[in-house]
Every structure is written in C-alpha cells, then in structure tokens.
Short mmCIF file of C-alpha atoms in Angstrom, two decimals:
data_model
loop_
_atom_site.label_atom_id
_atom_site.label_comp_id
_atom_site.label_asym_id
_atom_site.label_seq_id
_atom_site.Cartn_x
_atom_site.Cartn_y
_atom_site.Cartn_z
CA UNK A 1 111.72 68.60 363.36
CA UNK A 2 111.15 65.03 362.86
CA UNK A 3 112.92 63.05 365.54
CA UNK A 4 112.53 59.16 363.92
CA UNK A 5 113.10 59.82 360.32
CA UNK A 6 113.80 61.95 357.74
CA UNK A 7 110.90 63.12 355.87
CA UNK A 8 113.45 64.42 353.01
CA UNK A 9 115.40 60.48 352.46
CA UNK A 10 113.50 58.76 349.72
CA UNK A 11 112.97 55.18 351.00
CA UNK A 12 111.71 53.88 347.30
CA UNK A 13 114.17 54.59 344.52
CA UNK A 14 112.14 56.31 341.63
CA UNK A 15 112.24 55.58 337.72
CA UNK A 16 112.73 58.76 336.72
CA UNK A 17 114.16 62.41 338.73
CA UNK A 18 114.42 65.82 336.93
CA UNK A 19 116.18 68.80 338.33
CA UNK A 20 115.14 71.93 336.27
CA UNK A 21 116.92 75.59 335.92
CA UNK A 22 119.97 73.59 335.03
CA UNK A 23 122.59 75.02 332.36
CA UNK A 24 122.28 72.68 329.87
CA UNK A 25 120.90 69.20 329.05
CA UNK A 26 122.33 65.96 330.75
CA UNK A 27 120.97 62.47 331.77
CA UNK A 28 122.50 59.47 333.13
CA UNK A 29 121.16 56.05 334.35
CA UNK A 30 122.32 55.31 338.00
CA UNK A 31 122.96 51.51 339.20
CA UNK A 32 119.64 51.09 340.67
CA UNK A 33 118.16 51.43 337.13
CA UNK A 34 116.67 55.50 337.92
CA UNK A 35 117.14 57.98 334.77
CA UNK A 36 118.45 61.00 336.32
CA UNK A 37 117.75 64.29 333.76
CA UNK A 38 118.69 68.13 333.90
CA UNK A 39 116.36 70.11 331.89
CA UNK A 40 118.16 73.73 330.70
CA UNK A 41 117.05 76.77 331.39
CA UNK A 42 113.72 77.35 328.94
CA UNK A 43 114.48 81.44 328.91
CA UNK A 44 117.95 81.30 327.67
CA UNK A 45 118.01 77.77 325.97
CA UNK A 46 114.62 77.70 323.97
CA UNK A 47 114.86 73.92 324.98
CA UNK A 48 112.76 71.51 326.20
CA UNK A 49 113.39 67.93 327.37
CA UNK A 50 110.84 64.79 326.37
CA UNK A 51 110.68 61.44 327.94
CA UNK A 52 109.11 58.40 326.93
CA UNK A 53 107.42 56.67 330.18
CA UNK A 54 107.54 53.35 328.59
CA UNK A 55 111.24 53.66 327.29
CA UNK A 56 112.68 56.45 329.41
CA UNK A 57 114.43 57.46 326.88
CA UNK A 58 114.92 61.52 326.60
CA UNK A 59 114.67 63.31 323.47
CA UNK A 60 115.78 67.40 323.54
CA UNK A 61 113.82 69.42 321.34
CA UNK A 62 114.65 73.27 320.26
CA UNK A 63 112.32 76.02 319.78
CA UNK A 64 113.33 79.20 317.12
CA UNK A 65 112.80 82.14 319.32
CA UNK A 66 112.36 81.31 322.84
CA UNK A 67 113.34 85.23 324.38
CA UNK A 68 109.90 86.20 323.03
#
C-alpha cells in the first residue's frame, strides 16, 4: 500500500497511450495534446496499428490471412 501517493496516477501527461486487445481501431487527441489509440485484436482483425513519432499520426494496416 502506498500511504502518500499513488504509484498508479501519472503525474506527467504522455504524447502518446495505447490500449491493446481492443475490438477495433480508434484514436483521439485529448486537450492536453496526448494521442490516445486502441489497437484491435491481431488474431481476429489481421490488423496492425503504425504511428509516426514525429507526427503522431496513426496509419492501420491489414494483413491477408492473419488466423494462420
């Protein structure tokens, strides 16, 4: 237990925070300027999500047969 402070609240608000195992693609740009992205489900989408560091802009690119 931490008694002073949360080890889990992020004092520093990040460029860039991915959740994976999500359903499909998403991404959205908060107010404080962080790109928030959901990167699918590889298994069942055959998807995969790129970012540009410098940009942050996401690209989604597809793969043919992903099951095998």
């Amino acid at each position: 237990p931490a008694f002073e402070d949360d080890p889990f609240v992020m004092d520093v608000k990040p460029d860039l925070y991915f959740a994976g195992n999500c359903d499909g693609y998403a991404t959205k740009v908060t107010e404080a300027g962080t790109r928030l992205v959901c990167v699918p489900t590889f298994d069942t989408t055959g998807q995969a999500v790129l970012v540009n560091l410098r940009t942050m802009d996401c690209e989604v690119i597809g793969f043919a047969d992903a099951s095998q």
